[in-house]
Structures are given as structure tokens and as C-alpha cells.
């Protein structure tokens, strides 16, 4: 098959499209996608799935020939040898091979590797691309086949080799200096740095006191309203203490409140653009509570197709990895038709709405949108899992809303004088819903949308815009109900959530839409960060690894350098530069840093930090050491004394986490058992450790495993999230995220109930069987904060 070497755009294949009418083998990535595509093709087509990548660099070695142009040494993945054999067998009976993998770098690499494995069959091969899995899109792609794109493949290859060079050469150094099993990544390490540096900002933050004064006022007609002090003697005011605020309150309380001026304006808020990958991840996190990984998994399934009963396997959304807000003319037409039919012409702009895509974006694909107006959420809801439906509804609503007119508000701003003080009250009424009729729910801390405009005046000092003001006129006297002085303190920058970390990565140019979910998953899998109450905290391991890498590899860890590398990979894809030149430029200084790190990086494994604590067993000083579970206190008399303890730092001081005594005795030696804290939560251990190493999990009282009758214990996942699992694991794999209660379901007889919690509804108790549906309010003692 002919391939383009430095082509900036794909060229049509020289093979005639008519060949596709014979016995044709179509190769895609997933079985689900294969099933959906097969629905639209005739009997002359055989559709097979590669099940992802079929070739990769070997796991056991570098797999890159650095001395000879960074040549990668690919091999068939062990688990894919059977798949490759099946593809070869299918190709023998075919007259044409259509490579129909995803339209991005990874998809192109899969296509190339499948072709490499099948080219000996001498079956003519063509590349076909489609942004959505619909009959029309697939037929158009087959009618206009393309060549494999060498530039796109080289961009993927450059990223893969870069990541291998970094990971396989830095990780062994971390094994020697910190602990075995650690890994470093070109992008993941920079993401961890962002989390670590945010934590350092929080630690350095010093809260500053400030005060506000608000007034509850009455006019001739209701409602009562509130205004905020904004100026004193015509100048903006800053109240730094109660000593300043209290006399001012007394002074203002003696004044007459008079309306100085009233400004009434019509404000418009434009609809946000259709989803790109990062914004989908952010909104799904803010509105639905989904992780980036969950969002992309569900989106993948919606793209590949779901069974819609009589309609069969049907793809519901377009390709979900994109940073373009472009929409096809057909998509805009069907959205406008749907809006006119559902809400009427008042909700439809005179002309289609077009959004600006960022200059740095790859505009090869459309924005994420539904594939057809024939599949509104309410119609497909019976065929979708709850969370898949919620994500589809979010995508549908965003797409429809982006082609609707702005929301219109009537906003009134009144300045009110009280002696030398000026207060401001702002009220806002929704005059016309516009796009908010579809996309009205506000996300928590909504990110700024690309291409969307803020409502005019949103950044003004505006008080409470959700309140309605009474009729007010210039010169009108108002009645003071009360003055409300309130103390405040400045807040540190917030820790990252899934949504805000994706936003930060996007804004700083770290990674690409297809990699955000993997980055967030990896830094948790590697235990460099953990999520607590929905926000990322760096672990001790994440902090020490970041510190070491910053010292030894400042360029690799530099945010701007990492962003520039992404830009260079884009330039490889566009055919502007060769992929090996990117690697040459990177590797020369990197090689020097590797040599320096081997010799100069701190050996954390062997470090011992002195403390003022004394070992109660032998009297030797206790030191802080680094181990597999993180930092711990150890006796400096080791190996003669093996005393160790957990500790925490509070206010810069070390506090020993004491073992808690219990009434139980060790079944092995008869000594008392103690309640200890470990990596995965608390457990019982013999007090005579290390002479006796007997341990067992702490089981819930009165609750037994519904599968095997064993005990249930609270554990910690590798992400730091609590769950409840059977003590007989791995023989029994029962596990529940919510705390089981020793109470049968009064409705269906299930042997236990679950203590659950949701952000919207708070704590409640429910049956684990969703089909049963039993639920009731949770008593205060069962709320999450009170659970042991």
C-alpha cells in the first residue's frame, strides 16, 4: 500500500472504491464498533476487531535503538497473537482490506501495525476515516478511501518513544534512590508537580482578616432586600478589623438611606459551544460527579454503539477525542430544525451559530455531538445504563443549546447613600430563558467556555443577582431593618478537582484531549496523589519524587518545556518537522541529566532524619526513614532494635500515632492484640511484633459477607478510597463502596442494607438491590462524619 511521507493532508487512495464491493475485510479496534459497523454493510463485508493495539514496544527492555535514529523495535503483544492470527486468516479470503480504526494518532498507529502484519497476504489495503458511526458516514468513507498517513503515525511514534526514553531511564534511578516499582513519566510527572506545588501554596498561605457590612432595607413596596457597602467618601473601602468596622457600623446606623441612582439594563448570556473533550470531562465532573476516566469510558461506548432494541446496534455520539468546536452543516441544520419544532422560532437565532476553535486545536474532527435527531434522550433512555444516559443527555443538551438564542435577564443596580457610605444592591430576573431552557443547570465553579461570552456586567460589584428588587426611584428614602457586619478571612487556592486539574492541564498545554483521563488515572495508580473528598492531595511519595525529579531533571519537569514538546508533536503530525529531529533535540541534554542523576540524586532509601523522640524499648534516638509504606519512625539502634512507629506532623511537630489496645488476644502466642494503622486502614496485630507477626482485619460488628458468611472489613483502595470487603479475599471477592448495615431490607428481604451518601440528598439508607428501590432517611449517627 502506498503511504504519504510528508504530506500535509491525506491523499485519496489509488485503489478504486469499486473494489470494496467484493469480499472486503474491515478492521476496527473494538468488537462493539465492529458490531455497529457491520449493521450498515452488506454481506460482502467481514468486520473484525483488533481489540486495541496489536504491536508495541517490549515490556522487558527499552525497545528503542537510540544509536540508530531512535528506531523502535515493535513486537506483537502476547495477548494479541491469537487476534493477529485470526486477522491473517480472514485476510486470505479477502480481495480488499479497509483499515477503519479511530481517526487520531493512536488509531493511525493501530492501522499501520495491522497493515504490517497483513501485508504479506498481498491484499490491497485502504484507510477509511469517519467522525461518526452512521450509515451515511461509513458509505462516504468507503466511497473516498485514503492512504495511510505517515505524519500522523510518526507523531504517535514520537510520543511513544519519548515516553519510553523518559520512563525506562528515570524509573530505574528512582528504584535505587527511593523504592522499587516506582515510575516516572514525561507528562504524568509534570501533572504531579502541579498538585504538589498547589499543596505548597496552601501550606504557605497566611489568611488575612477582612470585614464586610451589608444592610437589610425596605422600600414602600416589598420585597425586603439586601445591599452591600462598596464605598466610603467615594473611594473603595477595605475593612481589615473589627476595631475599624464597629464604629463605622454605629456611624452608618444613624444615617438616612437614600436611593442615589437606579440603572436598569437588559443583559444577555450566550450559550456555550458544543463539547470538546476537555470541557466534556470538566462538565461531567462538575454536574455528574464523574471522573475523567469514567466519562471517557462511557463516551467511548456511546460512540461505538449501543443496542437500541428494534433499531439494533446504534452509535449515539460522534468521535469523543477532539479539541475542535466545529459542527458540520448537516448537524447545525438538524439542531435548528429540532429547536424550531420543540420550542418555537423565538428560541432560534436568525442565522446558525458558529464558534471559534482555538488556534492550537486540531480541527480534523467535529465537536462532540449526537449523531442523529432521531435519538433524543427520552427515546433512548430505556436502553441505556443510568450513568450512560446522564452523559448522553448532557452531550445532547449542550449541542442543542449551542444553537439557541442567548438567555436574557433584566438587571437592576441601585446605589444607595447613607451619609458618606455608598451601598449597592443588584437584582436580576430571567426575562427569556433562551438556551437555559435546555442547559439551565449551573455547574459548580463553571469553567470559562471557549467561544462563549460572559454576560455583560458579570464582573461588577453586584451583590446578590438572584434576588428581585422592589420598585426603586432616585431620591427615594429607605427604611433600615438591620446592619450586618461580618468577619471573613482570605482563602488559600483550592486543591484540584478532576475538572479543575483537566482545565489546568489544558490551559498549560500539558497533554492532549486523548490523554487527560489517562494522566489523572496514572498519577493515582502510582500513588503519587490521592483523592480525598473529591480533591487531589499529593502523597509523601508524590512530594519526594517531585522534589528529586525537579532537582535532577528540571527541563523534563518544566511546564513550558512539556507544552512545547506537545506543540512539536503537533508539527510532526502536520508534516512540518521530522519525528527523529524532535528526539535528537530532546535526548542530548537528557542523557547528561541521566548521568548526573545517577551520581548526585539523594539516596532517600538510606537517609535517616534525626528526631527528639526516644525509643521506649532501648533508649536510642528515633529517626525518620523512608519505606515501602512511606515515612515512618524507626529506632536508630536497628538491627539490634527493630522498633517502628507511625507518625503524623502537626504544626511542624512530630506526633506518634499510638497503637490502640484491645481486649483480644493473639491466637498464635496469647499476647494482647493492638489496633494499628496501616497503608490500607486500621487492622489488628500482635503486640509482640516483630517476634510474632500475626495480623487480622477489623471486621464490622454484626454484619457478615452475603456471599460466603465471612467477616466484612473496612479497607482502603490504592486510590485511598474506603470500601468494605470480605476477609476471605481472594477466595471471596465481595466488596461494597458503602458501609453495610446488619439489617435486612424490609421490602425484599436482602440480608443487609447500605449507608449511602449523595451530595444532593445527604445521607440515606438503601437496599443494595437497585430493582428493589427501598430507601429511607439516615439518622444523624449514621452520617458519614460520624461513621467510625
PDB file of N, CA, C and O in Angstrom, residues 470-510:
ATOM      1  N   UNK A 470     -37.394  45.609  44.897  1.00  0.00           N
ATOM      2  CA  UNK A 470     -38.683  46.297  44.791  1.00  0.00           C
ATOM      3  C   UNK A 470     -38.559  47.489  43.848  1.00  0.00           C
ATOM      4  O   UNK A 470     -37.455  47.860  43.445  1.00  0.00           O
ATOM      5  N   UNK A 471     -39.676  48.134  43.494  1.00  0.00           N
ATOM      6  CA  UNK A 471     -39.588  49.362  42.678  1.00  0.00           C
ATOM      7  C   UNK A 471     -38.792  50.433  43.445  1.00  0.00           C
ATOM      8  O   UNK A 471     -39.086  50.731  44.601  1.00  0.00           O
ATOM      9  N   UNK A 472     -37.773  50.984  42.797  1.00  0.00           N
ATOM     10  CA  UNK A 472     -36.914  51.986  43.423  1.00  0.00           C
ATOM     11  C   UNK A 472     -36.803  53.192  42.496  1.00  0.00           C
ATOM     12  O   UNK A 472     -36.788  53.033  41.263  1.00  0.00           O
ATOM     13  N   UNK A 473     -36.687  54.375  43.093  1.00  0.00           N
ATOM     14  CA  UNK A 473     -36.552  55.599  42.296  1.00  0.00           C
ATOM     15  C   UNK A 473     -35.508  56.499  42.934  1.00  0.00           C
ATOM     16  O   UNK A 473     -35.304  56.482  44.155  1.00  0.00           O
ATOM     17  N   UNK A 474     -34.840  57.285  42.105  1.00  0.00           N
ATOM     18  CA  UNK A 474     -33.808  58.198  42.588  1.00  0.00           C
ATOM     19  C   UNK A 474     -34.388  59.166  43.624  1.00  0.00           C
ATOM     20  O   UNK A 474     -35.466  59.718  43.448  1.00  0.00           O
ATOM     21  N   UNK A 475     -33.686  59.342  44.749  1.00  0.00           N
ATOM     22  CA  UNK A 475     -34.121  60.232  45.816  1.00  0.00           C
ATOM     23  C   UNK A 475     -35.035  59.579  46.832  1.00  0.00           C
ATOM     24  O   UNK A 475     -35.389  60.204  47.848  1.00  0.00           O
ATOM     25  N   UNK A 476     -35.440  58.333  46.600  1.00  0.00           N
ATOM     26  CA  UNK A 476     -36.358  57.637  47.498  1.00  0.00           C
ATOM     27  C   UNK A 476     -35.678  57.282  48.818  1.00  0.00           C
ATOM     28  O   UNK A 476     -34.547  56.804  48.841  1.00  0.00           O
ATOM     29  N   UNK A 477     -36.390  57.531  49.942  1.00  0.00           N
ATOM     30  CA  UNK A 477     -35.865  57.148  51.249  1.00  0.00           C
ATOM     31  C   UNK A 477     -36.219  55.686  51.550  1.00  0.00           C
ATOM     32  O   UNK A 477     -37.319  55.230  51.218  1.00  0.00           O
ATOM     33  N   UNK A 478     -35.284  55.004  52.201  1.00  0.00           N
ATOM     34  CA  UNK A 478     -35.468  53.594  52.536  1.00  0.00           C
ATOM     35  C   UNK A 478     -35.395  53.398  54.045  1.00  0.00           C
ATOM     36  O   UNK A 478     -34.720  54.151  54.748  1.00  0.00           O
ATOM     37  N   UNK A 479     -36.052  52.353  54.513  1.00  0.00           N
ATOM     38  CA  UNK A 479     -36.032  52.027  55.944  1.00  0.00           C
ATOM     39  C   UNK A 479     -34.937  50.994  56.211  1.00  0.00           C
ATOM     40  O   UNK A 479     -34.889  49.947  55.549  1.00  0.00           O
ATOM     41  N   UNK A 480     -34.076  51.284  57.168  1.00  0.00           N
ATOM     42  CA  UNK A 480     -33.039  50.335  57.562  1.00  0.00           C
ATOM     43  C   UNK A 480     -33.627  49.310  58.521  1.00  0.00           C
ATOM     44  O   UNK A 480     -34.128  49.672  59.589  1.00  0.00           O
ATOM     45  N   UNK A 481     -33.565  48.055  58.147  1.00  0.00           N
ATOM     46  CA  UNK A 481     -34.033  46.964  59.015  1.00  0.00           C
ATOM     47  C   UNK A 481     -32.917  46.552  59.964  1.00  0.00           C
ATOM     48  O   UNK A 481     -33.098  46.470  61.177  1.00  0.00           O
ATOM     49  N   UNK A 482     -31.748  46.313  59.400  1.00  0.00           N
ATOM     50  CA  UNK A 482     -30.595  45.974  60.228  1.00  0.00           C
ATOM     51  C   UNK A 482     -29.312  46.118  59.415  1.00  0.00           C
ATOM     52  O   UNK A 482     -29.316  46.003  58.188  1.00  0.00           O
ATOM     53  N   UNK A 483     -28.204  46.370  60.131  1.00  0.00           N
ATOM     54  CA  UNK A 483     -26.868  46.342  59.534  1.00  0.00           C
ATOM     55  C   UNK A 483     -26.188  45.055  59.954  1.00  0.00           C
ATOM     56  O   UNK A 483     -26.285  44.645  61.118  1.00  0.00           O
ATOM     57  N   UNK A 484     -25.515  44.422  59.011  1.00  0.00           N
ATOM     58  CA  UNK A 484     -24.908  43.107  59.271  1.00  0.00           C
ATOM     59  C   UNK A 484     -23.405  43.199  59.021  1.00  0.00           C
ATOM     60  O   UNK A 484     -22.950  43.087  57.869  1.00  0.00           O
ATOM     61  N   UNK A 485     -22.597  43.397  60.071  1.00  0.00           N
ATOM     62  CA  UNK A 485     -21.140  43.311  59.899  1.00  0.00           C
ATOM     63  C   UNK A 485     -20.723  41.843  59.972  1.00  0.00           C
ATOM     64  O   UNK A 485     -21.241  41.078  60.787  1.00  0.00           O
ATOM     65  N   UNK A 486     -19.812  41.443  59.112  1.00  0.00           N
ATOM     66  CA  UNK A 486     -19.400  40.033  59.098  1.00  0.00           C
ATOM     67  C   UNK A 486     -17.898  39.912  58.895  1.00  0.00           C
ATOM     68  O   UNK A 486     -17.324  40.577  58.037  1.00  0.00           O
ATOM     69  N   UNK A 487     -17.302  39.064  59.715  1.00  0.00           N
ATOM     70  CA  UNK A 487     -15.866  38.813  59.627  1.00  0.00           C
ATOM     71  C   UNK A 487     -15.591  37.745  58.569  1.00  0.00           C
ATOM     72  O   UNK A 487     -16.314  36.749  58.475  1.00  0.00           O
ATOM     73  N   UNK A 488     -14.539  37.938  57.781  1.00  0.00           N
ATOM     74  CA  UNK A 488     -14.133  36.969  56.768  1.00  0.00           C
ATOM     75  C   UNK A 488     -12.615  36.796  56.841  1.00  0.00           C
ATOM     76  O   UNK A 488     -11.909  37.605  57.438  1.00  0.00           O
ATOM     77  N   UNK A 489     -12.144  35.742  56.213  1.00  0.00           N
ATOM     78  CA  UNK A 489     -10.705  35.534  56.059  1.00  0.00           C
ATOM     79  C   UNK A 489     -10.436  35.117  54.615  1.00  0.00           C
ATOM     80  O   UNK A 489     -11.211  34.361  54.023  1.00  0.00           O
ATOM     81  N   UNK A 490      -9.373  35.644  54.054  1.00  0.00           N
ATOM     82  CA  UNK A 490      -8.997  35.228  52.698  1.00  0.00           C
ATOM     83  C   UNK A 490      -8.726  33.732  52.689  1.00  0.00           C
ATOM     84  O   UNK A 490      -8.275  33.159  53.688  1.00  0.00           O
ATOM     85  N   UNK A 491      -9.020  33.100  51.578  1.00  0.00           N
ATOM     86  CA  UNK A 491      -8.908  31.645  51.469  1.00  0.00           C
ATOM     87  C   UNK A 491      -7.720  31.251  50.600  1.00  0.00           C
ATOM     88  O   UNK A 491      -7.394  31.937  49.624  1.00  0.00           O
ATOM     89  N   UNK A 492      -7.070  30.134  50.927  1.00  0.00           N
ATOM     90  CA  UNK A 492      -5.968  29.662  50.085  1.00  0.00           C
ATOM     91  C   UNK A 492      -6.500  29.166  48.751  1.00  0.00           C
ATOM     92  O   UNK A 492      -7.705  28.915  48.610  1.00  0.00           O
ATOM     93  N   UNK A 493      -5.631  29.002  47.761  1.00  0.00           N
ATOM     94  CA  UNK A 493      -6.103  28.444  46.494  1.00  0.00           C
ATOM     95  C   UNK A 493      -6.650  27.042  46.721  1.00  0.00           C
ATOM     96  O   UNK A 493      -6.111  26.295  47.551  1.00  0.00           O
ATOM     97  N   UNK A 494      -7.722  26.665  46.061  1.00  0.00           N
ATOM     98  CA  UNK A 494      -8.318  25.349  46.309  1.00  0.00           C
ATOM     99  C   UNK A 494      -7.473  24.229  45.718  1.00  0.00           C
ATOM    100  O   UNK A 494      -6.769  24.416  44.729  1.00  0.00           O
ATOM    101  N   UNK A 495      -7.550  23.064  46.333  1.00  0.00           N
ATOM    102  CA  UNK A 495      -6.906  21.886  45.739  1.00  0.00           C
ATOM    103  C   UNK A 495      -7.647  21.517  44.461  1.00  0.00           C
ATOM    104  O   UNK A 495      -8.825  21.822  44.295  1.00  0.00           O
ATOM    105  N   UNK A 496      -6.945  20.836  43.580  1.00  0.00           N
ATOM    106  CA  UNK A 496      -7.535  20.494  42.286  1.00  0.00           C
ATOM    107  C   UNK A 496      -8.614  19.423  42.433  1.00  0.00           C
ATOM    108  O   UNK A 496      -8.461  18.462  43.191  1.00  0.00           O
ATOM    109  N   UNK A 497      -9.683  19.584  41.675  1.00  0.00           N
ATOM    110  CA  UNK A 497     -10.651  18.522  41.445  1.00  0.00           C
ATOM    111  C   UNK A 497     -10.326  17.885  40.097  1.00  0.00           C
ATOM    112  O   UNK A 497      -9.423  18.338  39.389  1.00  0.00           O
ATOM    113  N   UNK A 498     -11.075  16.843  39.727  1.00  0.00           N
ATOM    114  CA  UNK A 498     -10.901  16.268  38.386  1.00  0.00           C
ATOM    115  C   UNK A 498     -11.088  17.357  37.329  1.00  0.00           C
ATOM    116  O   UNK A 498     -10.288  17.482  36.404  1.00  0.00           O
ATOM    117  N   UNK A 499     -12.149  18.151  37.488  1.00  0.00           N
ATOM    118  CA  UNK A 499     -12.453  19.170  36.486  1.00  0.00           C
ATOM    119  C   UNK A 499     -11.382  20.248  36.427  1.00  0.00           C
ATOM    120  O   UNK A 499     -10.924  20.626  35.343  1.00  0.00           O
ATOM    121  N   UNK A 500     -10.971  20.754  37.598  1.00  0.00           N
ATOM    122  CA  UNK A 500     -10.020  21.869  37.581  1.00  0.00           C
ATOM    123  C   UNK A 500      -8.619  21.426  37.177  1.00  0.00           C
ATOM    124  O   UNK A 500      -7.865  22.205  36.586  1.00  0.00           O
ATOM    125  N   UNK A 501      -8.254  20.167  37.451  1.00  0.00           N
ATOM    126  CA  UNK A 501      -6.938  19.700  37.009  1.00  0.00           C
ATOM    127  C   UNK A 501      -6.917  19.500  35.495  1.00  0.00           C
ATOM    128  O   UNK A 501      -5.927  19.835  34.833  1.00  0.00           O
ATOM    129  N   UNK A 502      -7.986  18.983  34.935  1.00  0.00           N
ATOM    130  CA  UNK A 502      -8.077  18.883  33.468  1.00  0.00           C
ATOM    131  C   UNK A 502      -7.982  20.277  32.852  1.00  0.00           C
ATOM    132  O   UNK A 502      -7.278  20.494  31.858  1.00  0.00           O
ATOM    133  N   UNK A 503      -8.677  21.241  33.456  1.00  0.00           N
ATOM    134  CA  UNK A 503      -8.644  22.617  32.952  1.00  0.00           C
ATOM    135  C   UNK A 503      -7.229  23.178  33.018  1.00  0.00           C
ATOM    136  O   UNK A 503      -6.760  23.844  32.081  1.00  0.00           O
ATOM    137  N   UNK A 504      -6.520  22.904  34.115  1.00  0.00           N
ATOM    138  CA  UNK A 504      -5.150  23.396  34.273  1.00  0.00           C
ATOM    139  C   UNK A 504      -4.225  22.762  33.241  1.00  0.00           C
ATOM    140  O   UNK A 504      -3.389  23.439  32.630  1.00  0.00           O
ATOM    141  N   UNK A 505      -4.361  21.456  33.027  1.00  0.00           N
ATOM    142  CA  UNK A 505      -3.542  20.771  32.025  1.00  0.00           C
ATOM    143  C   UNK A 505      -3.798  21.350  30.636  1.00  0.00           C
ATOM    144  O   UNK A 505      -2.870  21.590  29.861  1.00  0.00           O
ATOM    145  N   UNK A 506      -5.068  21.578  30.339  1.00  0.00           N
ATOM    146  CA  UNK A 506      -5.438  22.121  29.026  1.00  0.00           C
ATOM    147  C   UNK A 506      -4.858  23.521  28.834  1.00  0.00           C
ATOM    148  O   UNK A 506      -4.269  23.829  27.798  1.00  0.00           O
ATOM    149  N   UNK A 507      -5.027  24.372  29.845  1.00  0.00           N
ATOM    150  CA  UNK A 507      -4.564  25.756  29.712  1.00  0.00           C
ATOM    151  C   UNK A 507      -3.052  25.850  29.612  1.00  0.00           C
ATOM    152  O   UNK A 507      -2.525  26.734  28.935  1.00  0.00           O
ATOM    153  N   UNK A 508      -2.345  24.944  30.261  1.00  0.00           N
ATOM    154  CA  UNK A 508      -0.881  24.983  30.231  1.00  0.00           C
ATOM    155  C   UNK A 508      -0.305  24.165  29.078  1.00  0.00           C
ATOM    156  O   UNK A 508       0.916  24.104  28.908  1.00  0.00           O
ATOM    157  N   UNK A 509      -1.173  23.526  28.289  1.00  0.00           N
ATOM    158  CA  UNK A 509      -0.705  22.786  27.118  1.00  0.00           C
ATOM    159  C   UNK A 509      -0.027  21.474  27.458  1.00  0.00           C
ATOM    160  O   UNK A 509       0.800  20.976  26.692  1.00  0.00           O
ATOM    161  N   UNK A 510      -0.369  20.882  28.599  1.00  0.00           N
ATOM    162  CA  UNK A 510       0.229  19.620  29.022  1.00  0.00           C
ATOM    163  C   UNK A 510      -0.688  18.484  28.598  1.00  0.00           C
ATOM    164  O   UNK A 510      -1.834  18.405  29.037  1.00  0.00           O
TER     165      UNK A 510
END
